[in-house]
Short mmCIF file of C-alpha atoms in Angstrom, two decimals:
data_model
loop_
_atom_site.label_atom_id
_atom_site.label_comp_id
_atom_site.label_asym_id
_atom_site.label_seq_id
_atom_site.Cartn_x
_atom_site.Cartn_y
_atom_site.Cartn_z
CA MET A 130 27.92 130.97 43.08
CA ALA A 131 26.23 128.03 44.37
CA ARG A 132 27.56 126.28 47.13
CA ARG A 133 28.13 122.30 46.93
CA PRO A 134 26.13 120.23 49.32
CA ALA A 135 27.96 118.70 51.91
CA LYS A 136 29.01 115.04 51.52
CA VAL A 137 27.35 112.49 53.61
CA ARG A 138 29.46 110.63 55.83
CA LYS A 139 29.81 106.90 55.41
CA THR A 140 28.90 104.94 58.55
CA LYS A 141 30.60 101.49 59.50
CA ALA A 142 28.18 99.04 59.33
CA GLU A 143 28.24 97.62 63.26
CA ASN A 144 27.19 94.12 64.30
CA CYS A 145 26.39 92.37 60.86
CA THR A 146 26.04 88.73 60.85
CA LYS A 147 28.98 86.70 59.61
CA VAL A 148 28.07 83.92 57.19
CA VAL A 149 29.68 80.83 58.39
CA LYS A 150 30.51 78.27 55.81
CA SER A 151 29.31 74.80 56.90
CA LYS A 152 31.60 71.80 56.08
CA TYR A 153 28.40 69.52 55.71
CA ARG A 154 26.35 71.06 52.78
CA LYS A 155 24.58 67.97 51.37
CA ILE A 156 23.28 65.17 52.94
CA THR A 157 25.71 63.05 50.78
CA ASP A 158 28.43 64.45 53.16
CA LEU A 159 26.93 63.08 56.45
CA PRO A 160 28.95 60.07 57.88
CA PRO A 161 27.31 56.55 57.42
CA GLU A 162 26.39 56.62 60.81
CA LEU A 163 23.98 59.59 60.91
CA LEU A 164 22.40 58.57 57.58
CA HIS A 165 21.58 55.45 59.44
CA MET A 166 19.70 57.39 61.87
CA ILE A 167 17.74 59.12 59.29
CA PHE A 168 16.59 55.99 57.41
CA GLU A 169 15.90 54.25 60.59
CA TYR A 170 13.08 57.06 60.91
CA PHE A 171 11.72 56.12 57.45
CA LYS A 172 12.46 52.46 57.32
CA ASP A 173 8.51 51.76 57.00
CA GLU A 174 8.14 54.18 54.32
CA ARG A 175 8.98 51.42 51.51
CA ARG A 176 8.72 53.82 48.43
CA THR A 177 10.83 56.78 50.05
CA MET A 178 13.71 53.98 50.95
CA LYS A 179 13.21 53.06 47.08
CA THR A 180 13.72 56.82 45.83
CA CYS A 181 16.79 57.10 48.23
CA ALA A 182 18.41 54.03 47.02
CA ALA A 183 18.17 54.99 43.29
CA THR A 184 19.28 58.70 44.00
CA CYS A 185 22.99 57.92 43.96
CA LEU A 186 25.62 55.73 45.47
CA VAL A 187 25.93 56.96 48.79
CA LEU A 188 22.65 56.62 49.54
CA ARG A 189 22.12 53.51 48.16
CA GLU A 190 24.90 51.73 50.24
CA VAL A 191 22.88 52.63 53.42
CA ALA A 192 18.89 52.47 51.81
CA VAL A 193 19.70 49.01 50.82
CA GLU A 194 20.02 47.81 54.69
CA TYR A 195 16.50 49.11 55.15
CA LEU A 196 15.01 47.34 51.78
CA GLU A 197 13.31 44.15 51.37
CA TYR A 198 13.86 41.41 48.90
CA PRO A 199 11.49 38.76 49.69
CA ARG A 200 11.38 37.24 45.66
CA PRO A 201 14.29 38.28 43.81
CA ARG A 202 14.34 36.32 40.52
CA ILE A 203 18.07 36.17 38.51
CA TYR A 204 18.83 35.46 35.34
CA GLU A 205 22.02 34.22 34.28
CA ASN A 206 24.18 37.16 36.21
CA LEU A 207 24.42 35.09 39.51
CA ASP A 208 27.86 36.68 40.55
CA HIS A 209 26.59 40.09 40.46
CA PHE A 210 23.80 39.48 42.41
CA MET A 211 25.62 37.13 45.37
CA THR A 212 28.22 39.67 45.63
CA PHE A 213 25.25 42.27 46.57
CA MET A 214 24.15 40.18 48.93
CA GLY A 215 27.36 39.11 50.52
CA ARG A 216 28.17 43.07 51.11
CA HIS A 217 25.18 43.50 52.89
CA ARG A 218 24.30 42.29 56.09
CA LYS A 219 20.13 42.69 56.46
CA PRO A 220 18.61 42.15 52.60
CA PRO A 221 19.81 38.46 52.58
CA THR A 222 17.85 37.85 55.78
CA THR A 223 14.82 39.02 53.76
CA VAL A 224 15.06 36.63 50.99
CA GLN A 225 11.93 34.25 51.13
CA SER A 226 11.86 33.00 47.97
CA LEU A 227 14.50 32.79 45.19
CA ARG A 228 14.34 32.09 41.49
CA LEU A 229 17.48 31.36 39.31
CA SER A 230 17.48 30.96 35.68
CA SER A 231 20.25 29.81 33.14
CA VAL A 232 23.24 29.67 35.76
CA ALA A 233 25.74 27.50 36.47
CA LEU A 234 26.08 26.24 40.39
CA ASN A 235 28.47 24.36 42.26
CA ALA A 236 29.21 22.79 45.72
CA SER A 237 30.60 26.34 46.66
CA LEU A 238 27.91 28.53 45.61
CA LEU A 239 25.05 26.11 47.41
CA ASN A 240 26.82 26.24 50.57
CA GLU A 241 27.01 30.34 50.15
CA ILE A 242 23.03 30.20 49.48
CA LYS A 243 22.76 28.31 52.60
CA GLY A 244 25.02 30.86 54.64
CA LEU A 245 23.46 34.08 53.21
CA PHE A 246 19.90 33.35 53.13
CA PRO A 247 18.48 32.04 56.55
CA LYS A 248 14.85 32.48 55.52
CA LEU A 249 14.46 31.10 52.22
CA THR A 250 11.43 28.70 52.02
CA TYR A 251 10.81 28.39 48.28
CA LEU A 252 13.46 27.88 45.58
CA THR A 253 12.76 27.78 41.89
CA LEU A 254 15.70 26.58 39.85
CA LEU A 255 15.32 26.75 36.04
CA ASP A 256 17.74 25.12 33.61
CA ILE A 257 20.58 24.86 35.66
CA SER A 258 23.80 23.54 34.79
CA PHE A 259 25.47 21.32 37.85
CA ILE A 260 27.35 18.19 37.74
CA PRO A 261 28.48 16.93 41.14
CA PRO A 262 32.19 15.28 41.04
CA LEU A 263 32.67 11.87 41.89
CA PRO A 264 33.17 10.53 44.62
CA TYR A 265 31.34 12.62 46.61
CA HIS A 266 31.78 12.62 50.21
CA ARG A 267 28.56 13.17 51.88
CA PRO A 268 28.65 15.95 54.67
CA LEU A 269 27.32 16.09 58.14
CA PRO A 270 23.53 16.48 58.29
CA GLU A 271 23.73 19.87 60.02
CA SER A 272 25.76 21.15 57.03
CA LEU A 273 22.67 20.78 54.50
CA MET A 274 19.99 23.25 53.85
CA GLN A 275 16.04 22.47 54.73
CA VAL A 276 13.81 24.67 52.14
CA GLU A 277 9.78 24.15 52.64
CA ASN A 278 9.21 23.91 48.73
CA LEU A 279 11.87 23.10 45.72
CA ARG A 280 10.72 23.63 42.33
CA LEU A 281 13.06 22.31 39.46
CA GLU A 282 11.95 23.27 36.00
CA SER A 283 13.19 22.52 32.28
CA THR A 284 12.32 24.47 29.41
CA ARG A 285 15.16 23.86 26.92
CA ARG A 286 17.54 21.15 25.58
CA GLY A 287 20.65 20.61 27.81
CA GLY A 288 21.01 22.07 31.46
CA TRP A 289 19.86 19.56 33.74
CA SER A 290 21.86 16.59 34.66
CA LEU A 291 20.25 13.35 36.43
CA ARG A 292 23.10 13.51 39.03
CA GLY A 293 23.11 17.01 39.54
CA MET A 294 19.38 17.17 39.79
CA MET A 295 19.24 14.63 42.59
CA HIS A 296 22.23 16.17 44.53
CA ILE A 297 20.59 19.38 44.44
CA ILE A 298 17.23 18.00 45.96
CA SER A 299 19.35 15.70 48.42
CA PHE A 300 20.98 19.32 49.60
CA PHE A 301 18.26 21.08 50.08
CA ALA A 302 15.64 18.74 51.66
CA PRO A 303 12.64 20.26 50.84
CA LYS A 304 9.37 19.24 52.14
CA VAL A 305 7.58 19.81 49.00
CA LEU A 306 9.30 18.88 45.96
CA THR A 307 8.19 19.95 42.45
CA ILE A 308 9.74 18.98 38.82
CA ASN A 309 8.57 20.18 35.68
CA LEU A 310 10.41 18.54 32.52
CA GLY A 311 8.27 20.07 29.91
CA GLY A 312 11.22 21.07 27.57
CA CYS A 313 13.67 18.47 28.65
CA GLU A 314 14.89 16.24 25.97
CA GLY A 315 16.88 14.15 27.69
CA LEU A 316 19.25 14.24 30.91
CA ARG A 317 22.87 14.00 29.93
CA ASP A 318 23.82 11.27 32.33
CA LYS A 319 22.89 7.97 34.70
CA PHE A 320 22.06 8.42 38.21
CA ASP A 321 24.73 7.47 40.74
CA PRO A 322 23.77 7.29 44.24
CA ARG A 323 27.47 8.48 45.38
CA CYS A 324 26.39 11.69 44.21
CA LEU A 325 23.60 12.39 47.16
CA ALA A 326 24.16 14.65 49.76
CA GLY A 327 21.51 12.90 52.15
CA SER A 328 18.29 11.32 52.31
CA PRO A 329 15.60 14.23 51.70
CA ALA A 330 12.28 13.67 53.70
CA VAL A 331 10.16 14.79 51.05
CA GLN A 332 6.37 14.59 52.07
CA GLU A 333 4.78 15.93 48.78
CA LEU A 334 6.13 15.35 45.23
CA CYS A 335 4.77 16.69 41.87
CA VAL A 336 6.32 15.52 38.71
CA PHE A 337 5.01 17.31 35.43
CA SER A 338 6.33 15.36 32.33
CA SER A 339 5.94 16.68 28.44
CA ASP A 340 3.56 15.90 25.91
CA ILE A 341 5.87 14.29 23.82
CA PRO A 342 7.19 10.63 25.34
CA ARG A 343 10.53 10.54 26.67
CA ARG A 344 12.81 8.25 28.85
CA SER A 345 13.44 11.59 30.92
CA SER A 346 10.41 11.47 32.99
CA ALA A 347 10.93 7.54 34.12
CA ASP A 348 14.71 8.36 34.68
CA VAL A 349 14.00 11.06 37.07
CA LEU A 350 11.24 9.11 39.09
CA ASP A 351 13.61 5.90 39.10
CA ALA A 352 16.55 8.19 40.56
CA LEU A 353 14.22 9.73 43.32
CA SER A 354 13.19 6.13 44.34
CA ARG A 355 16.50 5.70 45.52
CA THR A 356 17.26 9.40 46.47
CA LEU A 357 14.23 10.05 48.64
CA ALA A 358 13.82 8.72 52.54
CA PRO A 359 11.52 6.07 52.85
CA GLU A 360 8.26 6.05 54.68
CA ILE A 361 8.18 9.98 54.32
CA LEU A 362 6.62 10.60 51.08
CA LYS A 363 2.91 11.42 51.85
CA ARG A 364 1.07 13.14 48.67
CA VAL A 365 2.14 11.96 44.92
CA ILE A 366 0.96 13.81 41.67
CA VAL A 367 2.34 12.49 38.43
CA TYR A 368 1.41 13.78 34.77
CA TYR A 369 3.04 10.74 32.82
CA ASP A 370 3.98 10.65 29.37
CA SER A 371 4.48 6.71 28.47
CA GLY A 372 4.10 3.52 29.94
CA ALA A 373 7.60 3.19 31.37
CA THR A 374 6.75 6.40 33.41
CA VAL A 375 4.05 4.52 35.11
CA ARG A 376 6.05 1.65 35.54
CA ALA A 377 9.04 3.73 37.33
CA LEU A 378 6.14 5.13 39.76
CA GLY A 379 5.45 1.74 40.69
CA ALA A 380 8.92 1.31 41.79
CA LEU A 381 9.02 4.41 43.68
CA PHE A 382 5.92 3.14 45.57
CA ALA A 383 7.73 -0.33 46.29
CA ARG A 384 11.00 1.65 47.85
CA VAL A 385 9.67 4.54 49.56
CA GLY A 386 6.09 4.97 49.05
CA SER A 387 4.75 2.64 52.21
CA ASN A 388 2.71 5.82 53.56
CA VAL A 389 1.47 7.50 50.60
CA THR A 390 -2.17 8.77 51.22
CA SER A 391 -3.03 10.60 48.45
CA LEU A 392 -2.28 9.65 44.51
CA TYR A 393 -3.27 11.54 41.58
CA LEU A 394 -2.78 10.10 38.07
CA ARG A 395 -3.32 11.61 34.78
CA PRO A 396 -1.73 12.04 31.42
CA CYS A 397 0.20 14.75 29.87
CA SER A 398 -1.65 17.56 27.69
CA ILE A 399 -3.77 16.00 25.10
CA PRO A 400 -3.79 17.24 21.52
CA TRP A 401 -6.28 20.02 20.92
CA GLU A 402 -7.19 19.19 17.35
CA PRO A 403 -9.85 16.72 17.18
CA ALA A 404 -8.13 14.49 14.78
CA LYS A 405 -5.12 14.27 16.68
CA LYS A 406 -6.98 13.67 19.88
CA GLN A 407 -8.81 10.75 18.35
CA LYS A 408 -5.84 9.22 17.77
CA TRP A 409 -4.29 9.80 20.73
CA SER A 410 -3.81 6.38 23.25
CA ASP A 411 -3.39 6.52 26.89
CA PRO A 412 -0.27 5.06 27.91
CA PHE A 413 -1.68 3.90 31.32
CA ASP A 414 -3.62 1.34 29.34
CA ASP A 415 -2.82 -1.75 31.83
CA TRP A 416 -3.30 -1.81 35.67
CA GLN A 417 -0.32 -4.25 35.87
CA LEU A 418 2.19 -1.51 34.93
CA ILE A 419 1.89 0.31 38.39
CA ASP A 420 2.17 -1.50 41.72
CA ILE A 421 0.75 0.61 44.61
CA SER A 422 -0.25 -2.13 46.97
CA ALA A 423 3.09 -0.96 49.16
CA SER A 424 0.94 1.97 50.28
CA LYS A 425 -1.08 0.78 53.10
CA LYS A 426 -2.52 4.04 54.08
CA LEU A 427 -3.61 5.26 50.68
CA GLU A 428 -6.76 7.50 51.56
CA THR A 429 -7.21 9.50 48.24
CA PHE A 430 -7.20 8.25 44.84
CA TYR A 431 -7.56 10.69 41.56
CA LEU A 432 -7.32 9.61 37.79
CA HIS A 433 -7.92 11.18 34.51
CA ILE A 434 -9.72 9.24 31.73
CA TYR A 435 -10.06 10.41 28.41
CA VAL A 436 -13.29 8.65 26.58
CA LYS A 437 -12.52 7.88 23.17
CA ARG A 438 -14.99 6.81 20.43
CA LYS A 439 -15.63 3.06 19.63
CA GLU A 440 -14.21 2.80 16.16
CA ASN A 441 -11.07 4.32 17.63
CA LEU A 442 -10.26 1.91 20.59
CA LYS A 443 -6.75 -0.03 19.73
CA SER A 444 -7.43 -2.88 21.85
CA ARG A 445 -10.68 -4.84 23.25
CA ARG A 446 -10.14 -3.46 26.60
CA ALA A 447 -12.67 -0.49 27.99
CA VAL A 448 -11.70 2.88 28.90
CA CYS A 449 -11.98 2.40 32.36
CA TYR A 450 -10.33 -0.89 32.57
CA ALA A 451 -7.14 0.21 33.88
CA ALA A 452 -8.39 2.44 36.56
CA ALA A 453 -10.84 -0.38 37.83
CA GLY A 454 -8.20 -3.11 37.73
CA LEU A 455 -5.93 -0.79 39.86
CA LEU A 456 -8.47 -0.29 42.47
CA ALA A 457 -9.54 -4.03 42.43
CA ASN A 458 -5.83 -5.59 42.77
CA TYR A 459 -3.38 -2.75 44.23
CA ALA A 460 -5.65 -0.06 45.81
CA SER A 461 -5.43 -0.55 50.05
CA PRO A 462 -8.86 -0.96 51.59
CA THR A 463 -8.14 2.24 53.58
CA LEU A 464 -9.30 4.51 50.68
CA ARG A 465 -11.80 7.16 51.96
CA GLU A 466 -12.37 9.16 48.65
CA VAL A 467 -12.09 7.87 44.78
CA THR A 468 -12.42 10.69 41.81
CA ILE A 469 -12.83 9.52 38.24
CA ASP A 470 -12.01 12.47 36.00
CA LEU A 471 -13.89 11.37 32.52
CA HIS A 472 -13.17 14.08 29.47
CA ASP A 473 -14.52 14.40 25.94
CA LEU A 474 -17.70 12.63 26.37
CA GLU A 475 -20.02 13.05 23.36
CA ARG A 476 -22.87 11.16 24.26
CA PRO A 477 -24.55 10.86 27.77
CA THR A 478 -25.26 6.74 26.69
CA THR A 479 -21.72 6.27 26.40
CA LEU A 480 -21.90 6.37 30.35
CA GLY A 481 -23.76 3.02 30.03
CA ASN A 482 -22.00 1.56 26.96
CA ARG A 483 -20.17 -1.68 28.24
CA VAL A 484 -17.67 -1.71 25.65
CA VAL A 485 -16.17 1.45 25.27
CA LEU A 486 -16.38 2.76 28.62
CA LYS A 487 -17.57 0.19 30.98
CA LEU A 488 -18.38 2.14 33.96
CA GLN A 489 -20.11 -0.39 35.61
CA GLU A 490 -16.99 -2.26 36.99
CA PHE A 491 -16.45 0.44 39.38
CA ASP A 492 -19.56 -0.55 40.54
CA LYS A 493 -18.34 -4.00 40.90
CA VAL A 494 -15.00 -3.02 42.21
CA VAL A 495 -15.74 -0.37 44.90
CA THR A 496 -17.89 -2.26 47.47
CA ALA A 497 -18.52 -1.72 50.98
CA VAL A 498 -16.53 -5.25 51.61
CA ARG A 499 -13.53 -4.23 49.84
CA PHE A 500 -13.67 -0.59 51.06
CA PRO A 501 -15.12 -0.40 54.23
CA ASN A 502 -13.83 3.35 54.89
CA LEU A 503 -15.10 4.88 51.26
CA GLN A 504 -16.80 8.23 52.30
CA LYS A 505 -16.85 9.96 48.45
CA PHE A 506 -16.96 8.12 44.89
CA GLU A 507 -16.83 11.22 42.79
CA LEU A 508 -17.47 10.83 39.27
CA ASN A 509 -16.61 14.14 36.93
CA VAL A 510 -17.77 14.08 33.90
CA GLY A 511 -16.24 16.85 31.23
CA VAL A 512 -18.52 16.49 28.13
CA SER A 513 -17.55 17.78 24.40
CA ASP A 514 -18.31 21.31 23.06
CA GLU A 515 -21.09 19.87 21.15
CA LEU A 516 -22.59 17.90 23.91
CA TYR A 517 -22.57 21.13 25.77
CA ARG A 518 -24.54 22.94 23.77
CA LYS A 519 -27.38 20.71 23.78
CA ARG A 520 -30.21 20.60 26.01
CA HIS A 521 -30.97 18.89 29.08
CA HIS A 522 -27.47 17.43 28.40
CA GLU A 523 -26.65 17.47 32.13
CA GLN A 524 -29.84 15.69 33.25
CA LYS A 525 -29.49 13.27 31.11
CA CYS A 526 -25.67 12.26 31.80
CA ARG A 527 -26.51 12.68 35.62
CA GLU A 528 -29.21 9.85 34.87
CA ALA A 529 -27.05 7.76 32.86
CA ALA A 530 -24.42 7.72 35.68
CA LEU A 531 -26.52 6.67 38.31
CA ARG A 532 -27.85 3.96 36.05
CA ALA A 533 -24.51 2.63 35.51
CA LEU A 534 -23.59 3.01 39.35
CA PRO A 535 -26.59 2.20 41.20
CA GLY A 536 -24.65 0.64 43.78
CA LEU A 537 -22.55 3.16 44.52
CA HIS A 538 -25.75 5.43 44.58
CA ALA A 539 -27.27 3.63 47.01
CA ARG A 540 -24.50 3.66 49.23
CA ASN A 541 -24.91 7.37 49.08
CA VAL A 542 -20.90 8.04 48.66
CA LEU A 543 -21.77 8.72 44.70
CA SER A 544 -20.97 12.45 43.64
CA ILE A 545 -21.68 13.53 39.90
CA LYS A 546 -20.58 16.63 38.47
CA ILE A 547 -21.24 17.68 34.89
CA LYS A 548 -18.70 20.41 33.38
CA ARG A 549 -17.45 21.36 30.10
CA SER A 550 -13.90 19.54 29.08
#
């Protein structure tokens, strides 16, 4: 009988490494202080920080402190945005441009915006609802907020009120103010100076109207003339929709425009269809509509002129009548640059026509005696598509313009540019 092999004696393992269970097994288990130390190392890597912020709520609360929000855009949900910004310390300090659309503002929200965003320089408000209570008690000047650029827009019916608009302008006191009334069908109230928070020192004003004549543009310009600080305004750009808007601009010049140096005037968008275009008439058809004589430092003047056919003229006045009359009677002798922008010229011979265009009036009005500081008279001739396709149209237009303005050409201040309308 065979002998069994002896059993191997089991030996006990000695000096084995014990597995130590750590308390922190995930990065999300780290305290916020350590997470801040980690994110401080990656703060210049924007993509990494965005990825961390999108991972989970724990990392997001720390990662957002190292993200920048230079140009946030908020539509309707303003409360959530303000709550988020108020909960964090660094993100609000990175906001430089803010756009709010279709939200309701009040005095407390305006103060909250002022306190949260110390570096805000560009503010856009679209279809905002805000009506300040009356009587309104003006705050101290130091409690107001100054931004570089404020843009107010309207794209639909309702929303803006005239008092709310002027209060916001006076509260933020911008240097550059742009108002676009393209979709405004009417403001719901009348201006009341008691709604103002101050007299904003606006240096540049741009007002854009819609292509449909409404009273809104004239009301806004009239309210601005009683809102803006006098003797501060330097540059004015207005797209007018009616004669009332042009007259309101004259009132603005009389009240606050004594130091305006640049004026740009042009009508709202002209219809594209040839039939409607020829029936369209420029609301600025009389130089007496706007008195700019209050501006004693005017240096730059720009005016857009649409050239109509002779058979479509509703009056005996030539197309250049209003512009030439404005320069002859109201413009300051300090003028240095005049730009006349002609559009839809169909024939080069029209430039010499003394019935339809009467370009020669500028040669009589803009003289060395009347404007001794004039350095440039620029004539931009926009030709129609049909004329643009003809050979030598540019040369013929240039020669016709030179024949119509020999005096300005002799003074070596005439500049002629031929372009497609």
